[in-house]
PDB file of C-alpha atoms in Angstrom:
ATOM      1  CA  UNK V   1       0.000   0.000   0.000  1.00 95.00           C
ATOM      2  CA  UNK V   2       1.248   3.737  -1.082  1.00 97.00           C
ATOM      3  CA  UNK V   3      -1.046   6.409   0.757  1.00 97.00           C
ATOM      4  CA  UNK V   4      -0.312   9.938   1.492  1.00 97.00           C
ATOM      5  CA  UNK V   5      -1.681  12.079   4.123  1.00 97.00           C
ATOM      6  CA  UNK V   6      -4.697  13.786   2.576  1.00 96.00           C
ATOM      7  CA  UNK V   7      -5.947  16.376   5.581  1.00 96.00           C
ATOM      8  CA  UNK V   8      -4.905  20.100   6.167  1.00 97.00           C
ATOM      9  CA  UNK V   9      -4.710  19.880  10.023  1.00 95.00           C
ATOM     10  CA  UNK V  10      -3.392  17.792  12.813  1.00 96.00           C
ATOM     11  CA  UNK V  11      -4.693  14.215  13.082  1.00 95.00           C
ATOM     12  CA  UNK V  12      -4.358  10.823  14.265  1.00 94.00           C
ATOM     13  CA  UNK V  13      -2.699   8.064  12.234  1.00 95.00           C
ATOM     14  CA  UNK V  14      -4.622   5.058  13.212  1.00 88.00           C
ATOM     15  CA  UNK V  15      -6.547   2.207  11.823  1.00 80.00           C
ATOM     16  CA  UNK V  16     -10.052   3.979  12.216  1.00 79.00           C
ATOM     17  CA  UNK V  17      -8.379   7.483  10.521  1.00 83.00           C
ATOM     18  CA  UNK V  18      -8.891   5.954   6.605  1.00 89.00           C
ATOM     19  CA  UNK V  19      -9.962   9.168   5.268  1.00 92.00           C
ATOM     20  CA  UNK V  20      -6.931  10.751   6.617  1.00 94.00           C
ATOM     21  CA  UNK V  21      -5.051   8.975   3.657  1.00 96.00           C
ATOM     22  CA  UNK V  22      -5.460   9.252   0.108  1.00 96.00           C
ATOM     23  CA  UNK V  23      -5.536   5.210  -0.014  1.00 95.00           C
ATOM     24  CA  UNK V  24      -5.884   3.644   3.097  1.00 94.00           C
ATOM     25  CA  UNK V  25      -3.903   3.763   6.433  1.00 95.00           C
ATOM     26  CA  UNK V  26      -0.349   2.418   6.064  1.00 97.00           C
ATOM     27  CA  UNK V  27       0.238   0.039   8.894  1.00 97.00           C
ATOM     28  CA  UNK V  28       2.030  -2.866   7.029  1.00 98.00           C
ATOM     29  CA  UNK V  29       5.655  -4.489   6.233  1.00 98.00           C
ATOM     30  CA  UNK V  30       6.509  -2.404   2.987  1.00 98.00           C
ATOM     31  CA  UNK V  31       4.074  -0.130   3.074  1.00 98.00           C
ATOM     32  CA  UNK V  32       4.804   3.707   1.508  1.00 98.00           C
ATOM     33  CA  UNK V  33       3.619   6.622   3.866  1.00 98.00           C
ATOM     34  CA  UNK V  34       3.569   9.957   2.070  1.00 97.00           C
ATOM     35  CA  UNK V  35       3.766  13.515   3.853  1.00 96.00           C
ATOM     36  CA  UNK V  36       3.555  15.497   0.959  1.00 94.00           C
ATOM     37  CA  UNK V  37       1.715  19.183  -0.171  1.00 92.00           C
ATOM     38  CA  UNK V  38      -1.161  18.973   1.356  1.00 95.00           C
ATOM     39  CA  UNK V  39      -0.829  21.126   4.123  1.00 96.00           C
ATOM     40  CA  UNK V  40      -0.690  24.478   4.446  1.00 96.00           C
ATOM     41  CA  UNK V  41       0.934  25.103   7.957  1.00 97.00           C
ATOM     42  CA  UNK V  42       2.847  22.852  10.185  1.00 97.00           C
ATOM     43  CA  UNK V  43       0.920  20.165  11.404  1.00 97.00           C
ATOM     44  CA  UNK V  44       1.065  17.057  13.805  1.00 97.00           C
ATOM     45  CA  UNK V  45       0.227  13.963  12.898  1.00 97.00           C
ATOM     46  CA  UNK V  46      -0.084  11.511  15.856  1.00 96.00           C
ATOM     47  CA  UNK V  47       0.052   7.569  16.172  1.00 95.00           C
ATOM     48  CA  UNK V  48      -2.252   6.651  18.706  1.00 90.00           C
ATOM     49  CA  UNK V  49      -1.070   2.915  17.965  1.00 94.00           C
ATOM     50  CA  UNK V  50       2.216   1.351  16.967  1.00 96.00           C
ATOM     51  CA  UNK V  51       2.286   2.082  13.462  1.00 97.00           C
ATOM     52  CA  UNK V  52       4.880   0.311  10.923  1.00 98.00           C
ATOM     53  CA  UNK V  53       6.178   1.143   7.469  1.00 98.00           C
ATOM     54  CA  UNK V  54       8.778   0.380   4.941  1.00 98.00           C
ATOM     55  CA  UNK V  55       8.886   4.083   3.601  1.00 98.00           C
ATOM     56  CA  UNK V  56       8.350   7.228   4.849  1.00 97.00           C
ATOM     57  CA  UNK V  57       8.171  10.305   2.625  1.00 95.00           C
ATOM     58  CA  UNK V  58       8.625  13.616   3.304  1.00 93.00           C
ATOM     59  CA  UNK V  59       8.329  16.541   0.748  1.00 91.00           C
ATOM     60  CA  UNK V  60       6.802  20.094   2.146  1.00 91.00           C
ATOM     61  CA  UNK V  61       7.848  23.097   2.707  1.00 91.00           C
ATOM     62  CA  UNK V  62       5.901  23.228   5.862  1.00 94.00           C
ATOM     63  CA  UNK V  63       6.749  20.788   9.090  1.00 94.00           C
ATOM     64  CA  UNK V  64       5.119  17.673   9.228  1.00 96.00           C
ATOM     65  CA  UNK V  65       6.027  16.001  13.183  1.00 97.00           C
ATOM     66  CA  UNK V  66       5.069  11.920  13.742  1.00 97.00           C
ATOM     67  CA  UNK V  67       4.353  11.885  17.333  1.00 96.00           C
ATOM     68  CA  UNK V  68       3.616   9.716  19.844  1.00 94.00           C
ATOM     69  CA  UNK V  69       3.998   5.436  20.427  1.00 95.00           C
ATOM     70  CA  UNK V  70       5.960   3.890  18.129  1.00 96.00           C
ATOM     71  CA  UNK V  71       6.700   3.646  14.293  1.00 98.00           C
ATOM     72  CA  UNK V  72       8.510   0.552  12.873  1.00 98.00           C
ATOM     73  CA  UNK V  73      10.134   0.607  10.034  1.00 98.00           C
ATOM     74  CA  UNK V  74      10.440  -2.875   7.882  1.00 98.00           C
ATOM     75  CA  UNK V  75      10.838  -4.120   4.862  1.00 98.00           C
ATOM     76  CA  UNK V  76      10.620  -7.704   3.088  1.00 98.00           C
ATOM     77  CA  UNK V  77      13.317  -7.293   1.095  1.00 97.00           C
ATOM     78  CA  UNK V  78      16.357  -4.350   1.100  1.00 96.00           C
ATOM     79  CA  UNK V  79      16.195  -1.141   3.238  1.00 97.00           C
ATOM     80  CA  UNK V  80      12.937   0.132   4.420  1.00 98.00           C
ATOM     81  CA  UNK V  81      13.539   4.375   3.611  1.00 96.00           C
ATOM     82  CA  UNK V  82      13.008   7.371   5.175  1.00 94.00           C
ATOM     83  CA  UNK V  83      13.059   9.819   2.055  1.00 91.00           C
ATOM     84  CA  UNK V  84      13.572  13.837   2.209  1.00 88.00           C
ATOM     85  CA  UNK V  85      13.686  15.793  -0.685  1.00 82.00           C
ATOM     86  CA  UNK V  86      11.899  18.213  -2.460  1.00 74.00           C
ATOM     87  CA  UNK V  87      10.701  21.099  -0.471  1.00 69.00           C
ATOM     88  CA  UNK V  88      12.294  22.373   2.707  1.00 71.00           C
ATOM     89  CA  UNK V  89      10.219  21.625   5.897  1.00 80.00           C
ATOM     90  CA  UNK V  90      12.029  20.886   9.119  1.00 88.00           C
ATOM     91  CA  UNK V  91      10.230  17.429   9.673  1.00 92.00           C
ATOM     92  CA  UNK V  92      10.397  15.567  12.959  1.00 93.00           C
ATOM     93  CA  UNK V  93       9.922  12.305  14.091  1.00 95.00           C
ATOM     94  CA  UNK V  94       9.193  12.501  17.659  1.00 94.00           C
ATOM     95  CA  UNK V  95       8.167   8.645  17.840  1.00 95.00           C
ATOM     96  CA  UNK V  96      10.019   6.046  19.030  1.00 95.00           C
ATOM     97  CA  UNK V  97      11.929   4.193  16.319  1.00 96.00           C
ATOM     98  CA  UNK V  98      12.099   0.510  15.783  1.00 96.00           C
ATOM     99  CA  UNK V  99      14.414  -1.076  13.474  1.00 97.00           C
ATOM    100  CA  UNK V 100      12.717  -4.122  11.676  1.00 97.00           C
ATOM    101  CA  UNK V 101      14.945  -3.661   8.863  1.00 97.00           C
ATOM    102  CA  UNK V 102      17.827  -1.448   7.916  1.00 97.00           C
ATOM    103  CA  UNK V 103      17.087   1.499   7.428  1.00 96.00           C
ATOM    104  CA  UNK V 104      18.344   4.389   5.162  1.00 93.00           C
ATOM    105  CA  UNK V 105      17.881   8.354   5.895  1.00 90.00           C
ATOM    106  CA  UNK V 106      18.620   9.781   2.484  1.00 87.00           C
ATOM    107  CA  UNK V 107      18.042  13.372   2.676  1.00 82.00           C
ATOM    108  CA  UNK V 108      18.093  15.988  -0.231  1.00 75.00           C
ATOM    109  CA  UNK V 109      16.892  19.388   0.612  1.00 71.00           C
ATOM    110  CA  UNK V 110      18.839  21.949   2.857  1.00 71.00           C
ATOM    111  CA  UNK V 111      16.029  21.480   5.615  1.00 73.00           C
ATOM    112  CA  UNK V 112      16.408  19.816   9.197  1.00 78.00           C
ATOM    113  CA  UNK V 113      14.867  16.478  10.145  1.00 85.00           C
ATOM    114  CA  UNK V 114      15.061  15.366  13.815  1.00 88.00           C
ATOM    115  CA  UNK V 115      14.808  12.224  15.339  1.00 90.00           C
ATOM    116  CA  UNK V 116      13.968  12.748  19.032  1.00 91.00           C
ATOM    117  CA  UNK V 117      12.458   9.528  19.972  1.00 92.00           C
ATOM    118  CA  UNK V 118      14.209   6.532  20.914  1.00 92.00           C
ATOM    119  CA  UNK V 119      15.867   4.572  18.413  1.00 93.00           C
ATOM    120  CA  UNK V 120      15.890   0.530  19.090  1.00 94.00           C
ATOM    121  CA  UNK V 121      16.712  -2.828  17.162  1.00 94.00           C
ATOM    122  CA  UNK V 122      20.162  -3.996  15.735  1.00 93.00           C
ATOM    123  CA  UNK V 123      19.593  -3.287  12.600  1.00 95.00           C
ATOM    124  CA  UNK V 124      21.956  -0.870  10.368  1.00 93.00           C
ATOM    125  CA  UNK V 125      21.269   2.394   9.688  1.00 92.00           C
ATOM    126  CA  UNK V 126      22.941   4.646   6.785  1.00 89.00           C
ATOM    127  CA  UNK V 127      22.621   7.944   5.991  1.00 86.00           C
ATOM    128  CA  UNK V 128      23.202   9.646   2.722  1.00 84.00           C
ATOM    129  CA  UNK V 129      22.082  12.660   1.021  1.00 77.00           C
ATOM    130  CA  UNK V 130      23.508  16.252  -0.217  1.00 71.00           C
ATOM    131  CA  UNK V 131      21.976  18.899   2.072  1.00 68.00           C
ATOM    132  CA  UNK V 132      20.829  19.645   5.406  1.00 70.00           C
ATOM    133  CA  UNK V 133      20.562  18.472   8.852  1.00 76.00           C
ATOM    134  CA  UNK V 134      19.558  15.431  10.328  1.00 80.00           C
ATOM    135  CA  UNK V 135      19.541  15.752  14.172  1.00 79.00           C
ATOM    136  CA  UNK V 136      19.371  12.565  16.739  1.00 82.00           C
ATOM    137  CA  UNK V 137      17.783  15.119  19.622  1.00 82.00           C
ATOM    138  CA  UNK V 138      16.061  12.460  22.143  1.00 77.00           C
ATOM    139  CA  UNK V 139      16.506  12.557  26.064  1.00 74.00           C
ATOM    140  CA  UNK V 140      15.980   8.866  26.377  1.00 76.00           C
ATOM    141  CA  UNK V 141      18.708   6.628  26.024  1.00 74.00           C
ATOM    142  CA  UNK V 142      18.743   4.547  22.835  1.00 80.00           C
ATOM    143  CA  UNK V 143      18.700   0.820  22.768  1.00 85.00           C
ATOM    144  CA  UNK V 144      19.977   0.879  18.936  1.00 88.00           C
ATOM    145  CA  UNK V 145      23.136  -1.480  18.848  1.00 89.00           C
ATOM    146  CA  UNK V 146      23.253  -1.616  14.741  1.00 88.00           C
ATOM    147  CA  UNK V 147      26.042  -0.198  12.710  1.00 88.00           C
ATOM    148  CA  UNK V 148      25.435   3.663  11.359  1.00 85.00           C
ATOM    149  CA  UNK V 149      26.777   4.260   7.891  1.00 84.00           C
ATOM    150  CA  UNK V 150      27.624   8.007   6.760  1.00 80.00           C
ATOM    151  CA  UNK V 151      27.907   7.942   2.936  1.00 77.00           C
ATOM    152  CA  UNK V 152      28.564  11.574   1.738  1.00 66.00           C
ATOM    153  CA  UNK V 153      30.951  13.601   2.585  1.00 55.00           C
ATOM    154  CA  UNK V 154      29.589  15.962   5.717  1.00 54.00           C
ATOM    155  CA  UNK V 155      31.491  19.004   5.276  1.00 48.00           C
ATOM    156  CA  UNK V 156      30.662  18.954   1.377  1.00 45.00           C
ATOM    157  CA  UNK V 157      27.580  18.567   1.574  1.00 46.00           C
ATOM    158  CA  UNK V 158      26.745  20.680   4.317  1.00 49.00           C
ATOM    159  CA  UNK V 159      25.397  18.142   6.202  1.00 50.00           C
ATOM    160  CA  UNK V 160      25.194  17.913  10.232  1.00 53.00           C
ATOM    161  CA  UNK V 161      24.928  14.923  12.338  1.00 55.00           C
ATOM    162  CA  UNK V 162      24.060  15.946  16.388  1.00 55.00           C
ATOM    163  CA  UNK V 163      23.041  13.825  19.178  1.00 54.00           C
ATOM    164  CA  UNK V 164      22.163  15.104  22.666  1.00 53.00           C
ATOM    165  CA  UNK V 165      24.022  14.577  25.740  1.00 53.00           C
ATOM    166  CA  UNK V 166      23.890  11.099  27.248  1.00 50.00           C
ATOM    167  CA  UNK V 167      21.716   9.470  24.046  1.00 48.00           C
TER     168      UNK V 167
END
């Protein structure tokens, strides 16, 4: 299933939200969630259930933040993707993060993307891309014990890995 968030405001991102997607809820191995033009302002899309996906997409100028629980990320076969590119939002994920799969961050756009969850499996994680920031901002201690992969050059690209103290 490839949906994409289809509401101008905040909402939930549950089972019983279909209408909030323009084909169904993803909640599935492989499945493609899209945060895309819709919205107009910055807006906070909540997971009032563990939620998993093998891609998430971000592309708006304005912020899009997953909050709340806990969004997986798996895949049957390869990487399951978060993707950032287009426009220029600074996105965060303020979820916790489970590793089903690895998982690759490839970010495009001179924008910021935060992580500020906790992060947890021992699968890999690599991160690629040209532009921007992607910050790992959480408070909680992480239980993630895979390998991290950088592959671009940071200064080049202008790109800025952070975590917080004791994370």
């Amino acid at each position: 299933l490839s949906s994409d968030w289809n509401i101008n405001v905040n909402g939930s991102w549950a089972t019983g939200t279909p209408t909030h997607w323009t084909a169904g809820v993803p909640n599935a191995v492989d499945d493609v969630a899209g945060f895309l033009t819709i919205i107009t302002a910055p807006r906070v899309v909540s997971l009032f259930q563990a939620i998993t996906v093998g891609t998430l997409k971000f592309d708006n100028a304005n912020a899009y933040t997953i909050s709340s629980n806990t969004l997986t990320f798996q895949t049957t076969t390869g990487s399951a993707l978060v993707d950032i590119s287009g426009l220029t939002g600074a996105h965060v994920v303020s979820s916790n993060v489970a590793l089903g799969s690895n998982l690759t961050i490839d970010h495009n756009v001179l924008s910021n993307v935060s992580f500020s969850g906790s992060i947890s499996g021992s699968k890999a994680m690599t991160i690629q891309g040209n532009n921007g920031q992607i910050l790992f901002t959480g408070t909680v201690a992480n239980a993630y014990t895979g390998l991290t992969t950088v592959n671009t050059t940071l200064a080049a690209a202008g790109l800025t890995l952070q975590k917080a103290s004791g994370v």
